[in-house]
CSV table of C-alpha atoms in Angstrom, one decimal:
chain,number,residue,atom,x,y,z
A,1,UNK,CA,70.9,75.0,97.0
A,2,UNK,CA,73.5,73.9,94.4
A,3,UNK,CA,73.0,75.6,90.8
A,4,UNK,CA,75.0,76.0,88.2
A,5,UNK,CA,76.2,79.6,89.0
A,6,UNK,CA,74.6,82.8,91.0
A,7,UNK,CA,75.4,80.6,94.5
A,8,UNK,CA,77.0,81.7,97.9
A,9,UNK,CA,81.0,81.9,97.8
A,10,UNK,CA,81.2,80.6,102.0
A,11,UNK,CA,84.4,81.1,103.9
A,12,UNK,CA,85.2,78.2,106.3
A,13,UNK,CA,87.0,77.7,109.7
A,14,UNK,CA,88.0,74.2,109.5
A,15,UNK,CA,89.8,74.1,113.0
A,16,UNK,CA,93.3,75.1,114.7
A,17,UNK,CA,96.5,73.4,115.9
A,18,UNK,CA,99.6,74.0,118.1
A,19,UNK,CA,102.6,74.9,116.7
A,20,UNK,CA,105.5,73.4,118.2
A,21,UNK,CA,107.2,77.0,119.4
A,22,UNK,CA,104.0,77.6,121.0
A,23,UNK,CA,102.2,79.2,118.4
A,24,UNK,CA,98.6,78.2,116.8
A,25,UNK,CA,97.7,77.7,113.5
A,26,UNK,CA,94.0,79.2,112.5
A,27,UNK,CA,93.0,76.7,109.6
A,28,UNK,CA,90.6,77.8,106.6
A,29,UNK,CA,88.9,76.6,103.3
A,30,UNK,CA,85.4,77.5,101.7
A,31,UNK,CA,83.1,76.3,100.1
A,32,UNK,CA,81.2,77.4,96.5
A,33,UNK,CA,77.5,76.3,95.8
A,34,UNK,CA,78.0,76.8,92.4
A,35,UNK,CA,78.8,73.6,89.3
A,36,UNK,CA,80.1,75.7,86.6
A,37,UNK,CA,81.0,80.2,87.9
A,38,UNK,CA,84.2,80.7,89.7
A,39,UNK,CA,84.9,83.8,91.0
A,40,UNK,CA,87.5,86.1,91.5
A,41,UNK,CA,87.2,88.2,94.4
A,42,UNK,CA,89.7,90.8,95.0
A,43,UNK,CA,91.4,91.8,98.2
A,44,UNK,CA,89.5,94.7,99.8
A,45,UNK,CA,85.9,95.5,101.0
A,46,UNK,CA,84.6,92.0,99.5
A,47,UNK,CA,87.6,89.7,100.3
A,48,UNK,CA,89.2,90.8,104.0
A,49,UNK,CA,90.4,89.4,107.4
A,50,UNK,CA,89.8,91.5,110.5
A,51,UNK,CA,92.2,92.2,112.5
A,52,UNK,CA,93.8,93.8,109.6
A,53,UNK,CA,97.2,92.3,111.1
A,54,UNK,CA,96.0,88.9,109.3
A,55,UNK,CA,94.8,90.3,106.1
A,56,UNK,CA,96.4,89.7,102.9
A,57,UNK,CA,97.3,86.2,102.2
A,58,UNK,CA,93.9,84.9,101.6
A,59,UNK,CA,93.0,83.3,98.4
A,60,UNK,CA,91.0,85.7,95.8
A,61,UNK,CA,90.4,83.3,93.2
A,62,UNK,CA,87.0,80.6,94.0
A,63,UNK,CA,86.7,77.7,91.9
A,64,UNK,CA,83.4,75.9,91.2
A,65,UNK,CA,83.0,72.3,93.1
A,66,UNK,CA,85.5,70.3,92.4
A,67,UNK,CA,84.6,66.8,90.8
A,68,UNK,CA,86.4,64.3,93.1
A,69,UNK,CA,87.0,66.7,96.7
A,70,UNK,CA,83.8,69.0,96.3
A,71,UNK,CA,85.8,71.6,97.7
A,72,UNK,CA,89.3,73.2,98.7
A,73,UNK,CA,90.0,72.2,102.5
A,74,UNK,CA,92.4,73.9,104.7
A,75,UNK,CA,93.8,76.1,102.0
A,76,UNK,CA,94.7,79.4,104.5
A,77,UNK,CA,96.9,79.2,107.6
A,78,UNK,CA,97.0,82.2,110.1
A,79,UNK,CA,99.6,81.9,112.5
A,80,UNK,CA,98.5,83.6,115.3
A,81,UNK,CA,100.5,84.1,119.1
A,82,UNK,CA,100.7,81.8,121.9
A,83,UNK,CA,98.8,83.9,124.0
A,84,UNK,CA,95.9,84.6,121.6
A,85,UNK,CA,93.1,83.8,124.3
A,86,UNK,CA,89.9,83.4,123.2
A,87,UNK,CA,90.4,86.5,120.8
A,88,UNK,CA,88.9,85.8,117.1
A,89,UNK,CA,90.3,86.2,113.4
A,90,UNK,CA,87.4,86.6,110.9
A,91,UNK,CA,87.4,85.8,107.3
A,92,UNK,CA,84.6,87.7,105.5
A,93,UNK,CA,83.3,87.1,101.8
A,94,UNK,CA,80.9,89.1,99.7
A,95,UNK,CA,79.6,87.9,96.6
A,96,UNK,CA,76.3,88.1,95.0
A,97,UNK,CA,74.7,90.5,97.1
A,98,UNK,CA,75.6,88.8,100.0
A,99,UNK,CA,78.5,89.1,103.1
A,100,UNK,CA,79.2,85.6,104.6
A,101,UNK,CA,82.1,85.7,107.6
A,102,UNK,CA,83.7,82.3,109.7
A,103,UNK,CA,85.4,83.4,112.9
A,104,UNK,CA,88.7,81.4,113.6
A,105,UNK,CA,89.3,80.5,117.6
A,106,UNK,CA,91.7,78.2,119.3
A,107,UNK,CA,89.5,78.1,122.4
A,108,UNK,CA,86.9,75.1,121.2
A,109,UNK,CA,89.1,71.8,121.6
A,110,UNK,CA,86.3,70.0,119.3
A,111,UNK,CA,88.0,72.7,116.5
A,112,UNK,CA,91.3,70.9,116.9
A,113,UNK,CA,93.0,69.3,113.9
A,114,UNK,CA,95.7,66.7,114.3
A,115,UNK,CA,98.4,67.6,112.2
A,116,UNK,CA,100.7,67.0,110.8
A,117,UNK,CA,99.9,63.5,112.2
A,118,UNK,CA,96.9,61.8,113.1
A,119,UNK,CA,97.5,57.4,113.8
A,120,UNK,CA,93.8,57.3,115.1
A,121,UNK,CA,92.5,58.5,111.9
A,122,UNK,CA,93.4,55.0,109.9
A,123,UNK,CA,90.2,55.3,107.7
A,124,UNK,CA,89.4,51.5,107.8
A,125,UNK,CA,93.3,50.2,106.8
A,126,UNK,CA,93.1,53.0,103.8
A,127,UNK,CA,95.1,55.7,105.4
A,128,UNK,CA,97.8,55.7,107.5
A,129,UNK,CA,97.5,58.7,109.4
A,130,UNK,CA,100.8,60.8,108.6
A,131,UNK,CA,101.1,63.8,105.6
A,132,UNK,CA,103.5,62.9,102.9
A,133,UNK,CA,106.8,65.0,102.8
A,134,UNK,CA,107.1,67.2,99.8
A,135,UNK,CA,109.8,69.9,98.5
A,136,UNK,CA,110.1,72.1,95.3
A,137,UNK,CA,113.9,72.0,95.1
A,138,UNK,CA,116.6,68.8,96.4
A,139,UNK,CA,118.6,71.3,97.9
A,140,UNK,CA,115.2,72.2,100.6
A,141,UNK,CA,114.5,70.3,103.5
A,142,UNK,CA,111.2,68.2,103.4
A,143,UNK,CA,108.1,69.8,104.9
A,144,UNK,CA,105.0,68.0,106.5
A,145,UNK,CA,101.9,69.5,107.5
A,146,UNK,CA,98.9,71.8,106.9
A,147,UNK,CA,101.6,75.1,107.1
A,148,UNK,CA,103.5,73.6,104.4
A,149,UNK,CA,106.5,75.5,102.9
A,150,UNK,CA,106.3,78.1,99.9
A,151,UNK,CA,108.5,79.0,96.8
A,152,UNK,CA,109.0,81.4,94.3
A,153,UNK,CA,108.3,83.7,92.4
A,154,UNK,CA,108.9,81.8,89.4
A,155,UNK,CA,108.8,83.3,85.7
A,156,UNK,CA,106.1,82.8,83.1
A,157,UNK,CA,105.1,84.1,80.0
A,158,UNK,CA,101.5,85.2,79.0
A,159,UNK,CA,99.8,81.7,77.2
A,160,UNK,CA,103.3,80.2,77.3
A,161,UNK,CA,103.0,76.8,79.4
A,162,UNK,CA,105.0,77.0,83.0
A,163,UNK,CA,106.0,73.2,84.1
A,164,UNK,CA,106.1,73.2,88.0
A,165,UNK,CA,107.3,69.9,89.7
A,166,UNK,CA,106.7,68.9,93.2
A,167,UNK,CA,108.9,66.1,94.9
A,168,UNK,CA,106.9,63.3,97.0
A,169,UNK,CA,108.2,61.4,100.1
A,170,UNK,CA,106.4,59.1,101.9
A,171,UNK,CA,107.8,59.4,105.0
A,172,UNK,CA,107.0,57.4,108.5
A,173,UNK,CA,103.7,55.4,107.2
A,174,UNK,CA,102.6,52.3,109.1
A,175,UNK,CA,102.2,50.5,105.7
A,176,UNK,CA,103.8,51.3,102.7
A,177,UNK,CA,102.5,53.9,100.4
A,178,UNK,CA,102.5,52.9,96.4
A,179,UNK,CA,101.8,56.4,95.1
A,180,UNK,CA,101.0,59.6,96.5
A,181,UNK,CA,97.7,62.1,95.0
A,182,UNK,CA,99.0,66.0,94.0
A,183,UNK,CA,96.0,68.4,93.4
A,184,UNK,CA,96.4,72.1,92.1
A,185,UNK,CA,94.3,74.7,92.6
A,186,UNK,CA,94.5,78.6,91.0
A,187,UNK,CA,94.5,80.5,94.6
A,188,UNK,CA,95.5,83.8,93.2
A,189,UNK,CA,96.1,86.1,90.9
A,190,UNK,CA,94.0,87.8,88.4
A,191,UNK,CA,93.5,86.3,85.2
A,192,UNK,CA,92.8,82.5,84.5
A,193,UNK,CA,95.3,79.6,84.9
A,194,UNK,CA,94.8,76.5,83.4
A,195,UNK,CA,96.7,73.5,84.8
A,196,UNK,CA,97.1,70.7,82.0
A,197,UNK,CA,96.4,67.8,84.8
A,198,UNK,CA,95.1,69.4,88.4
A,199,UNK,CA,95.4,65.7,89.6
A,200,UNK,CA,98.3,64.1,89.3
A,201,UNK,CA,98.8,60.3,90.5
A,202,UNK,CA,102.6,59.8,91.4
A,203,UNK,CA,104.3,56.3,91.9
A,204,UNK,CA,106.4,56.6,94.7
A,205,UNK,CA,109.8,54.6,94.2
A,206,UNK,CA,111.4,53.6,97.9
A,207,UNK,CA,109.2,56.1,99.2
A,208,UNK,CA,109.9,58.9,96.8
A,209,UNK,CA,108.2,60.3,93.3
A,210,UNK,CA,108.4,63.6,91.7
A,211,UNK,CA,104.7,64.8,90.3
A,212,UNK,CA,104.8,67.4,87.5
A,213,UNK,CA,101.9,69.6,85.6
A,214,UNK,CA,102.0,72.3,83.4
A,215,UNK,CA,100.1,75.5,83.9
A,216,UNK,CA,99.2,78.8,81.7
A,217,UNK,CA,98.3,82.3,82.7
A,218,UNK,CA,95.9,84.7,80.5
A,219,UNK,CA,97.4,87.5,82.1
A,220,UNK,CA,100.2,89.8,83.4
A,221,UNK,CA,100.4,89.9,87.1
A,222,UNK,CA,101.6,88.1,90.2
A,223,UNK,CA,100.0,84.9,91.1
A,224,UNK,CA,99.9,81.7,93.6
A,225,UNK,CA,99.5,78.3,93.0
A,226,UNK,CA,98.6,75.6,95.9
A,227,UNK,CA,99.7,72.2,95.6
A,228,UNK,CA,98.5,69.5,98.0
A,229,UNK,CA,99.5,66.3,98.6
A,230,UNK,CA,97.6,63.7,100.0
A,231,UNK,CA,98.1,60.1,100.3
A,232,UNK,CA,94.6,59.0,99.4
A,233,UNK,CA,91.9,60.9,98.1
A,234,UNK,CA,88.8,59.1,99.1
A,235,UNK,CA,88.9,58.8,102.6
A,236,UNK,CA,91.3,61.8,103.8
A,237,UNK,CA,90.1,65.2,102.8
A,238,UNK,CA,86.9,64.9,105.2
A,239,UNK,CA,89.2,63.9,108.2
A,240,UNK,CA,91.4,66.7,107.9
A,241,UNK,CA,94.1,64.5,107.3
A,242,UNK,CA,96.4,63.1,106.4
A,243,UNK,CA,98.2,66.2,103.7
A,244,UNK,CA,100.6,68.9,103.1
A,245,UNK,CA,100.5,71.9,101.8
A,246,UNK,CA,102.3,73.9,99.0
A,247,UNK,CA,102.3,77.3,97.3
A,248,UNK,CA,104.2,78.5,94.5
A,249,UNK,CA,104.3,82.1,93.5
A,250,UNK,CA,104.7,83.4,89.9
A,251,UNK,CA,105.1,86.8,88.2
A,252,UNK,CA,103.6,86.2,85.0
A,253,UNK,CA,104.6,89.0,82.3
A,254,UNK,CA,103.7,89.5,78.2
């Protein structure tokens, strides 16, 4: 049951894909019961992945549920080798008295996601069934997908705003795409971060748009942000397409 705070913290497996070397991609999110506590849950005997070979890049911070997605989808990819079998990675939680754990399998083909495209998936005409392209620099290539592409660390200051921009591209659509949706989300790091606009709408010009927000940290440490960009938010999320992925690192001092 949904309560304002005191609720369950759940790990999710949301489903796996092939890589094209080969390689499979172990996709998961979670889910908070809770309208108004986040919760930060440090890496360690509360927050861990088993084998210990996948540990470590997990989120540690768990927002409440989010107004207009409910809650983060397909935040952590775990690469894992071609020849993985049907060996398991598991994602384990403890919070409020509790341990909650999602195993992550590429053996279950109802568990596949299509990604980074999906033309079955057009959502009634709404969606077109490819990720937008994004990038964090001009000089990058453009990345598609749920594995996305990663930057930093950048520089902040203690309660000095950061501004962190994320370029847009609309790619191969089979309609034409007007704007693109960007959603930020604190996924690490141990103080708060506050973003001025988590949703950004950006108008996509020829295809391309550059969405900016600024963010601010409480306190000293190393951080990560994670950017996703979706073309619509009302029919996508719950599809598991169509979006990509971003995180940006930052090492936030006084």
């Amino acid at each position: 049951m949904i309560r304002d705070s005191g609720r369950p913290i759940v790990p999710i497996f949301e489903g796996w894909f092939q890589n094209e070397d080969g390689t499979y991609t172990l996709s998961f999110g979670y889910a908070s019961f809770n309208l108004e506590e986040a919760l930060h849950i440090p890496l360690g005997p509360d927050n861990f992945i088993e084998p210990s070979e996948f540990d470590g890049g997990q989120p540690t911070y768990f927002k409440e549920i989010h107004r207009s997605i409910r809650r983060p989808w397909n935040t952590l990819m775990i690469t894992v080798p071609e020849d993985f079998g049907d060996q398991r990675v598991v994602w384990t939680l403890r919070n409020h008295g509790e341990s909650y754990s999602t195993p992550g399998h590429v053996t279950q083909p109802s568990y596949m996601i299509e990604n980074p495209v999906a033309p079955a998936r057009y959502l009634q005409g709404t969606a077109s069934g490819y990720a937008p392209l994004i990038r964090f620099d001009p000089a990058e290539r453009w990345v598609q997908g749920l594995r996305g592409t990663r930057v930093g660390p950048l520089s902040a200051r203690v309660g000095e705003p950061l501004e962190v921009s994320v370029l847009v591209d609309s790619g191969e659509t089979l309609y034409e795409r007007p704007e693109s949706w960007l959603y930020w989300v604190h996924y690490s790091g141990p103080g708060n971060v506050v973003f001025n606009e988590d949703e950004v709408e950006v108008a996509l010009t020829e295809g391309e748009g550059v969405g900016k927000t600024t963010v601010t940290f409480s306190e000293p440490g190393d951080y990560v942000l994670l950017v996703q960009s979706i073309e619509t938010l009302r029919n996508s999320f719950e599809y598991h397409c169509c979006w990509t992925n971003g995180w940006v690192e930052v090492t936030v001092t006084n």
